[in-house]
Short mmCIF file of C-alpha atoms and ligand atoms in Angstrom, two decimals:
data_model
loop_
_atom_site.label_atom_id
_atom_site.label_comp_id
_atom_site.label_asym_id
_atom_site.label_seq_id
_atom_site.Cartn_x
_atom_site.Cartn_y
_atom_site.Cartn_z
CA MET A 2 119.89 116.11 105.63
CA ASP A 3 120.16 117.20 108.83
CA VAL A 4 118.40 120.24 110.36
CA PHE A 5 119.68 121.69 113.05
CA ASN A 6 118.28 124.47 115.38
CA SER A 7 120.87 124.93 117.80
CA VAL A 8 124.60 125.79 117.68
CA LYS A 9 125.25 122.88 120.48
CA SER A 10 123.50 120.58 118.43
CA LEU A 11 125.55 121.60 114.98
CA ASN A 12 128.76 121.90 116.37
CA GLU A 13 128.37 118.08 118.48
CA ARG A 14 128.18 116.45 114.38
CA LEU A 15 131.01 119.24 113.11
CA SER A 16 132.93 118.43 115.97
CA PHE A 17 133.10 114.64 113.99
CA SER A 18 134.05 116.04 111.39
CA ARG A 19 136.29 118.74 112.67
CA GLU A 20 138.48 115.68 114.30
CA GLN A 21 138.45 113.63 110.85
CA GLY A 22 140.26 117.28 110.00
CA ASN A 23 137.67 117.72 106.49
CA SER A 24 137.29 120.74 105.15
CA LEU A 25 134.31 122.71 106.27
CA GLY A 26 131.89 124.91 104.41
CA LEU A 27 129.46 127.70 104.92
CA VAL A 28 126.74 128.77 102.89
CA PRO A 29 125.34 131.46 105.39
CA THR A 30 121.58 132.53 103.60
CA MET A 31 118.26 134.23 104.38
CA GLY A 32 116.72 131.47 103.00
CA ALA A 33 113.78 131.56 100.29
CA LEU A 34 116.69 129.69 97.76
CA HIS A 35 116.84 130.83 94.54
CA ASN A 36 119.55 128.77 91.87
CA GLY A 37 121.31 131.71 92.48
CA HIS A 38 121.90 131.01 96.44
CA LEU A 39 122.25 126.74 94.67
CA SER A 40 125.13 127.77 92.52
CA LEU A 41 126.60 128.42 95.96
CA VAL A 42 126.53 125.37 97.69
CA ALA A 43 126.96 122.66 94.64
CA LYS A 44 130.83 124.77 94.42
CA ALA A 45 130.73 124.59 98.34
CA VAL A 46 129.78 120.28 97.67
CA ARG A 47 132.49 120.46 95.17
CA GLU A 48 134.82 122.37 97.68
CA ASN A 49 134.24 120.51 100.72
CA ASN A 50 133.88 117.52 102.27
CA THR A 51 131.56 118.77 105.30
CA VAL A 52 129.40 121.82 104.18
CA VAL A 53 126.78 124.15 106.24
CA VAL A 54 123.87 126.10 104.69
CA SER A 55 122.49 128.80 107.40
CA ILE A 56 119.11 130.11 106.47
CA PHE A 57 117.96 132.80 109.12
CA VAL A 58 116.80 136.16 108.27
CA ASN A 59 118.32 138.52 109.93
CA PRO A 60 116.39 140.99 111.75
CA THR A 61 119.18 143.58 112.54
CA GLN A 62 119.80 144.10 108.82
CA PHE A 63 116.67 145.41 107.99
CA ASN A 64 116.06 148.97 108.11
CA ASN A 65 112.53 148.94 107.19
CA ALA A 66 110.56 146.98 108.97
CA GLN A 67 108.07 146.48 105.90
CA ASP A 68 111.16 144.80 104.35
CA LEU A 69 111.42 142.58 107.08
CA ALA A 70 108.17 141.67 107.09
CA GLN A 71 107.33 141.27 103.51
CA TYR A 72 110.94 138.88 103.58
CA PRO A 73 110.16 135.30 102.23
CA GLN A 74 110.37 132.61 104.26
CA GLN A 75 109.82 129.13 103.13
CA LEU A 76 111.90 126.45 104.16
CA THR A 77 110.29 123.43 103.48
CA ALA A 78 110.63 124.60 99.79
CA ASP A 79 113.99 125.48 101.06
CA ILE A 80 114.91 122.24 101.79
CA ALA A 81 113.48 120.20 99.36
CA LEU A 82 115.84 122.75 97.21
CA LEU A 83 118.78 122.08 98.67
CA LYS A 84 118.02 118.23 98.45
CA THR A 85 118.41 118.77 94.67
CA ILE A 86 121.80 119.08 95.77
CA SER A 87 123.06 116.63 97.82
CA GLU A 88 121.48 114.68 100.41
CA ASP A 89 125.09 115.41 102.96
CA LEU A 90 124.53 118.90 103.46
CA LEU A 91 123.61 120.61 107.45
CA VAL A 92 120.79 122.71 107.35
CA PHE A 93 121.64 125.58 110.49
CA THR A 94 117.62 127.11 110.99
CA PRO A 95 118.64 129.09 114.10
CA SER A 96 116.06 131.14 115.72
CA VAL A 97 116.60 134.66 116.79
CA LYS A 98 117.02 133.88 120.95
CA GLU A 99 119.54 131.20 119.60
CA MET A 100 121.85 134.44 117.15
CA TYR A 101 121.11 136.46 119.74
CA PRO A 102 120.49 135.61 122.98
CA GLU A 103 121.42 138.93 124.58
CA GLY A 104 118.65 140.70 122.53
CA LEU A 105 118.75 141.98 119.01
CA GLY A 106 121.89 144.32 118.67
CA ALA A 107 124.09 145.12 115.65
CA LYS A 108 128.14 145.91 116.58
CA PRO A 109 128.93 149.23 115.77
CA TYR A 110 131.98 147.80 113.11
CA SER A 111 133.46 150.86 110.52
CA PHE A 112 134.78 148.90 106.89
CA ASN A 113 137.34 151.37 105.73
CA GLY A 114 134.73 153.23 104.24
CA LEU A 115 133.01 150.38 102.46
CA ASP A 116 130.10 150.70 104.38
CA ARG A 117 129.32 154.40 103.90
CA ARG A 118 129.03 154.44 100.19
CA TRP A 119 126.15 152.76 98.14
CA GLU A 120 123.91 150.27 99.80
CA GLY A 121 125.22 151.34 103.19
CA GLU A 122 124.45 155.58 102.63
CA ASP A 123 120.64 154.47 101.58
CA ARG A 124 119.74 151.71 104.27
CA PRO A 125 121.77 153.11 107.36
CA GLY A 126 122.80 149.98 110.32
CA HIS A 127 121.95 147.47 107.21
CA PHE A 128 126.00 146.44 107.08
CA GLN A 129 126.95 146.88 110.60
CA GLY A 130 123.87 144.27 110.81
CA VAL A 131 125.49 142.21 107.96
CA GLY A 132 128.17 142.06 109.85
CA THR A 133 126.73 141.53 113.23
CA VAL A 134 125.17 138.14 112.15
CA VAL A 135 128.00 136.79 109.80
CA GLU A 136 130.94 137.79 112.88
CA LYS A 137 127.97 135.21 114.80
CA LEU A 138 128.22 132.32 112.29
CA PHE A 139 131.33 132.71 111.64
CA GLU A 140 131.83 132.17 114.94
CA MET A 141 129.53 129.05 115.47
CA VAL A 142 130.39 127.30 112.28
CA ARG A 143 134.50 127.61 112.30
CA PRO A 144 134.54 127.27 108.20
CA ASN A 145 137.45 127.01 106.35
CA GLN A 146 135.79 128.89 103.75
CA ALA A 147 131.91 131.14 103.33
CA TYR A 148 130.37 131.43 99.95
CA PHE A 149 128.75 134.69 99.24
CA GLY A 150 127.45 135.75 96.02
CA GLU A 151 128.37 139.05 94.07
CA LYS A 152 125.16 140.47 93.03
CA ASP A 153 125.41 142.13 96.44
CA PHE A 154 129.21 143.11 95.43
CA GLN A 155 129.71 145.60 98.16
CA GLN A 156 128.58 143.03 101.19
CA LEU A 157 131.30 140.74 99.51
CA ALA A 158 133.73 143.29 99.94
CA ILE A 159 132.29 144.34 103.63
CA ILE A 160 133.05 140.56 105.00
CA ARG A 161 136.63 140.47 103.14
CA ASP A 162 137.04 143.40 105.44
CA LEU A 163 135.71 141.79 108.36
CA VAL A 164 137.52 138.41 108.37
CA ARG A 165 141.14 141.01 107.92
CA GLN A 166 139.94 142.80 110.73
CA LYS A 167 138.51 139.62 112.61
CA ALA A 168 142.07 138.09 111.23
CA PHE A 169 139.31 135.06 110.85
CA GLY A 170 141.60 133.02 108.40
CA ILE A 171 138.35 132.06 106.37
CA SER A 172 138.93 131.46 102.49
CA ILE A 173 135.66 134.53 101.02
CA ILE A 174 134.99 132.23 98.13
CA GLY A 175 133.38 135.09 95.82
CA CYS A 176 130.65 133.56 93.32
CA PRO A 177 129.35 134.44 90.15
CA ILE A 178 125.98 136.69 89.34
CA VAL A 179 123.45 133.50 88.31
CA ARG A 180 120.62 135.19 85.91
CA GLU A 181 117.52 134.72 85.01
CA PRO A 182 117.55 133.41 81.18
CA TYR A 183 116.46 137.06 80.00
CA GLY A 184 119.32 138.62 81.92
CA LEU A 185 118.11 139.65 85.56
CA ALA A 186 119.83 138.98 88.39
CA MET A 187 118.44 136.66 90.42
CA SER A 188 117.14 137.50 94.22
CA SER A 189 114.62 136.55 96.20
CA ARG A 190 113.13 140.09 96.48
CA ASN A 191 112.68 139.04 92.70
CA GLU A 192 109.38 137.67 93.77
CA ARG A 193 107.76 140.63 94.54
CA LEU A 194 107.49 141.45 91.08
CA LYS A 195 104.73 140.64 88.58
CA PRO A 196 106.22 137.97 85.50
CA LEU A 197 106.22 140.98 82.94
CA ASP A 198 107.83 142.76 85.57
CA ARG A 199 110.46 140.82 85.97
CA VAL A 200 111.38 140.44 82.10
CA ALA A 201 110.92 144.57 81.85
CA ALA A 202 113.69 144.95 84.90
CA ALA A 203 116.17 142.95 82.63
CA VAL A 204 116.91 146.44 80.90
CA ILE A 205 119.54 146.69 84.41
CA TYR A 206 121.80 144.48 83.15
CA LYS A 207 121.36 145.55 79.22
CA THR A 208 122.65 148.71 80.44
CA LEU A 209 124.85 147.61 82.02
CA LYS A 210 126.49 145.52 79.68
CA ILE A 211 126.48 148.84 77.32
CA ALA A 212 127.96 150.89 79.35
CA ALA A 213 130.74 148.42 80.30
CA GLN A 214 131.17 147.97 76.38
CA LYS A 215 131.13 151.21 75.61
CA ALA A 216 133.34 152.29 79.19
CA LEU A 217 136.23 150.31 76.87
CA ALA A 218 135.88 151.81 74.15
CA GLN A 219 135.24 155.46 74.83
CA ASN A 220 135.77 156.49 78.39
CA LEU A 221 133.57 159.07 78.86
CA LEU A 222 132.31 157.64 82.12
CA SER A 223 130.40 161.17 83.06
CA GLU A 224 127.90 160.38 79.34
CA ILE A 225 127.99 156.32 79.85
CA THR A 226 126.86 156.90 83.28
CA HIS A 227 124.11 159.73 81.90
CA GLU A 228 122.85 158.09 79.44
CA ALA A 229 122.46 154.54 81.59
CA ILE A 230 120.04 156.08 84.33
CA LYS A 231 118.01 158.07 80.90
CA GLU A 232 117.14 153.93 79.35
CA ILE A 233 116.18 152.58 83.15
CA HIS A 234 113.82 155.81 84.12
CA ALA A 235 112.40 154.58 81.00
CA LEU A 236 111.21 152.06 82.70
CA GLU A 237 107.78 153.04 84.28
CA ASN A 238 107.66 153.45 88.27
CA THR A 239 111.52 153.28 88.29
CA ALA A 240 113.81 155.29 90.29
CA VAL A 241 117.91 154.63 90.00
CA PHE A 242 119.20 154.92 93.30
CA TYR A 243 122.68 155.00 91.76
CA PHE A 244 124.66 153.79 88.77
CA GLU A 245 128.48 153.96 88.97
CA PHE A 246 132.22 153.53 87.64
CA VAL A 247 133.56 152.29 90.92
CA ASN A 248 137.48 150.92 91.62
CA ALA A 249 136.30 147.06 92.49
CA ARG A 250 138.25 147.17 95.88
CA SER A 251 137.60 150.38 97.75
CA LEU A 252 134.53 150.72 95.39
CA GLU A 253 135.56 154.78 95.51
CA PRO A 254 134.17 156.13 92.18
CA ILE A 255 135.70 156.54 89.20
CA LYS A 256 135.99 159.54 86.45
CA THR A 257 138.24 158.19 83.97
CA LEU A 258 139.16 154.13 83.43
CA GLU A 259 142.56 153.46 84.06
CA ASN A 260 142.41 149.49 85.28
CA PRO A 261 139.50 148.02 83.61
CA GLU A 262 140.76 144.52 85.16
CA ASN A 263 139.64 146.27 88.89
CA THR A 264 137.04 148.98 87.70
CA ARG A 265 132.82 148.01 88.52
CA ILE A 266 129.49 149.56 87.17
CA ILE A 267 127.19 148.91 90.30
CA THR A 268 123.86 149.59 90.37
CA ALA A 269 120.86 149.51 93.42
CA VAL A 270 117.18 150.29 91.42
CA ASN A 271 113.62 150.65 91.94
CA PHE A 272 111.56 149.62 89.89
CA LYS A 273 107.78 148.79 91.48
CA GLY A 274 108.55 149.28 95.08
CA VAL A 275 111.37 146.73 94.77
CA ARG A 276 114.95 147.68 95.09
CA LEU A 277 117.19 145.78 92.86
CA LEU A 278 121.15 145.69 93.08
CA ASP A 279 123.47 143.92 90.18
CA ASN A 280 126.68 145.08 89.14
CA ILE A 281 129.10 143.66 86.29
CA GLY A 282 133.02 143.89 85.90
CA LEU A 283 135.04 145.46 83.13
O1 LIG B 322 123.03 137.94 101.70
C1 LIG B 322 122.26 138.07 102.53
O2 LIG B 322 121.54 136.62 102.27
C2 LIG B 322 123.06 138.05 103.88
O3 LIG B 322 122.83 139.87 103.45
C3 LIG B 322 123.14 137.30 104.34
C4 LIG B 322 124.90 137.08 104.03
C5 LIG B 322 123.29 135.78 105.15
C6 LIG B 322 123.57 137.94 105.96
O4 LIG B 322 122.28 137.75 107.05
#
């Protein structure tokens, strides 16, 4: 497996693949890889001749210095995990200087309102940072397809919008959430929870499933939401930032269920100081 720190060396290697007309897949990550990331990488490997996995903890998407400082960094372990999927991956691990030669800063994107609610409201500037780094990665790697997890459902919608705005011509492949056996959505942040707390946090997914079933049967969305929040609050040291039925494309909240196929329930929960995101389709 080849590891590249610079855009120049990566592109020297990629120019060969491009000349062969090979399809190129990109899996952008911030490292601390888990089975959720590996499922994206495995899908990218199945669907492309060449796959680049980027590992870069992007400072501009953290609006909280402590969150950035605590973000797990474990490159050696990440590379060992990637090898279990394929020895042929190209791993791109740029420095901050390589990604931001002009100095750290995020572009002032507007994502058609998608960035203003939910994570955007609670974490100002977060999606501008995500947009900035993803745009840079797309320009550096120029993939045909890029793979993102549905756990960060709002991020996925925003990246689709970015690709539309910039007319990048890259297919964005959204991949299903991978869960722990007890139901918690996999996330690098789960590392910050003790094993028993991770099991307890599975109540978030249970509540999402029940809310989805009830919505299809009763359509009383505000009562269902109220019950769900109460259920999650029963966990010790928990605050629900939001638990909402939304239009899966615009992410606008919905009050009555008219189009279940285009409805998602999204939630963010602070459990013991860790922000946990999850969502479910109807
Ligand atoms: O989802 C992530 O890990 C990050 O937000 C991403 C897309 C790699 C951008 O830094």
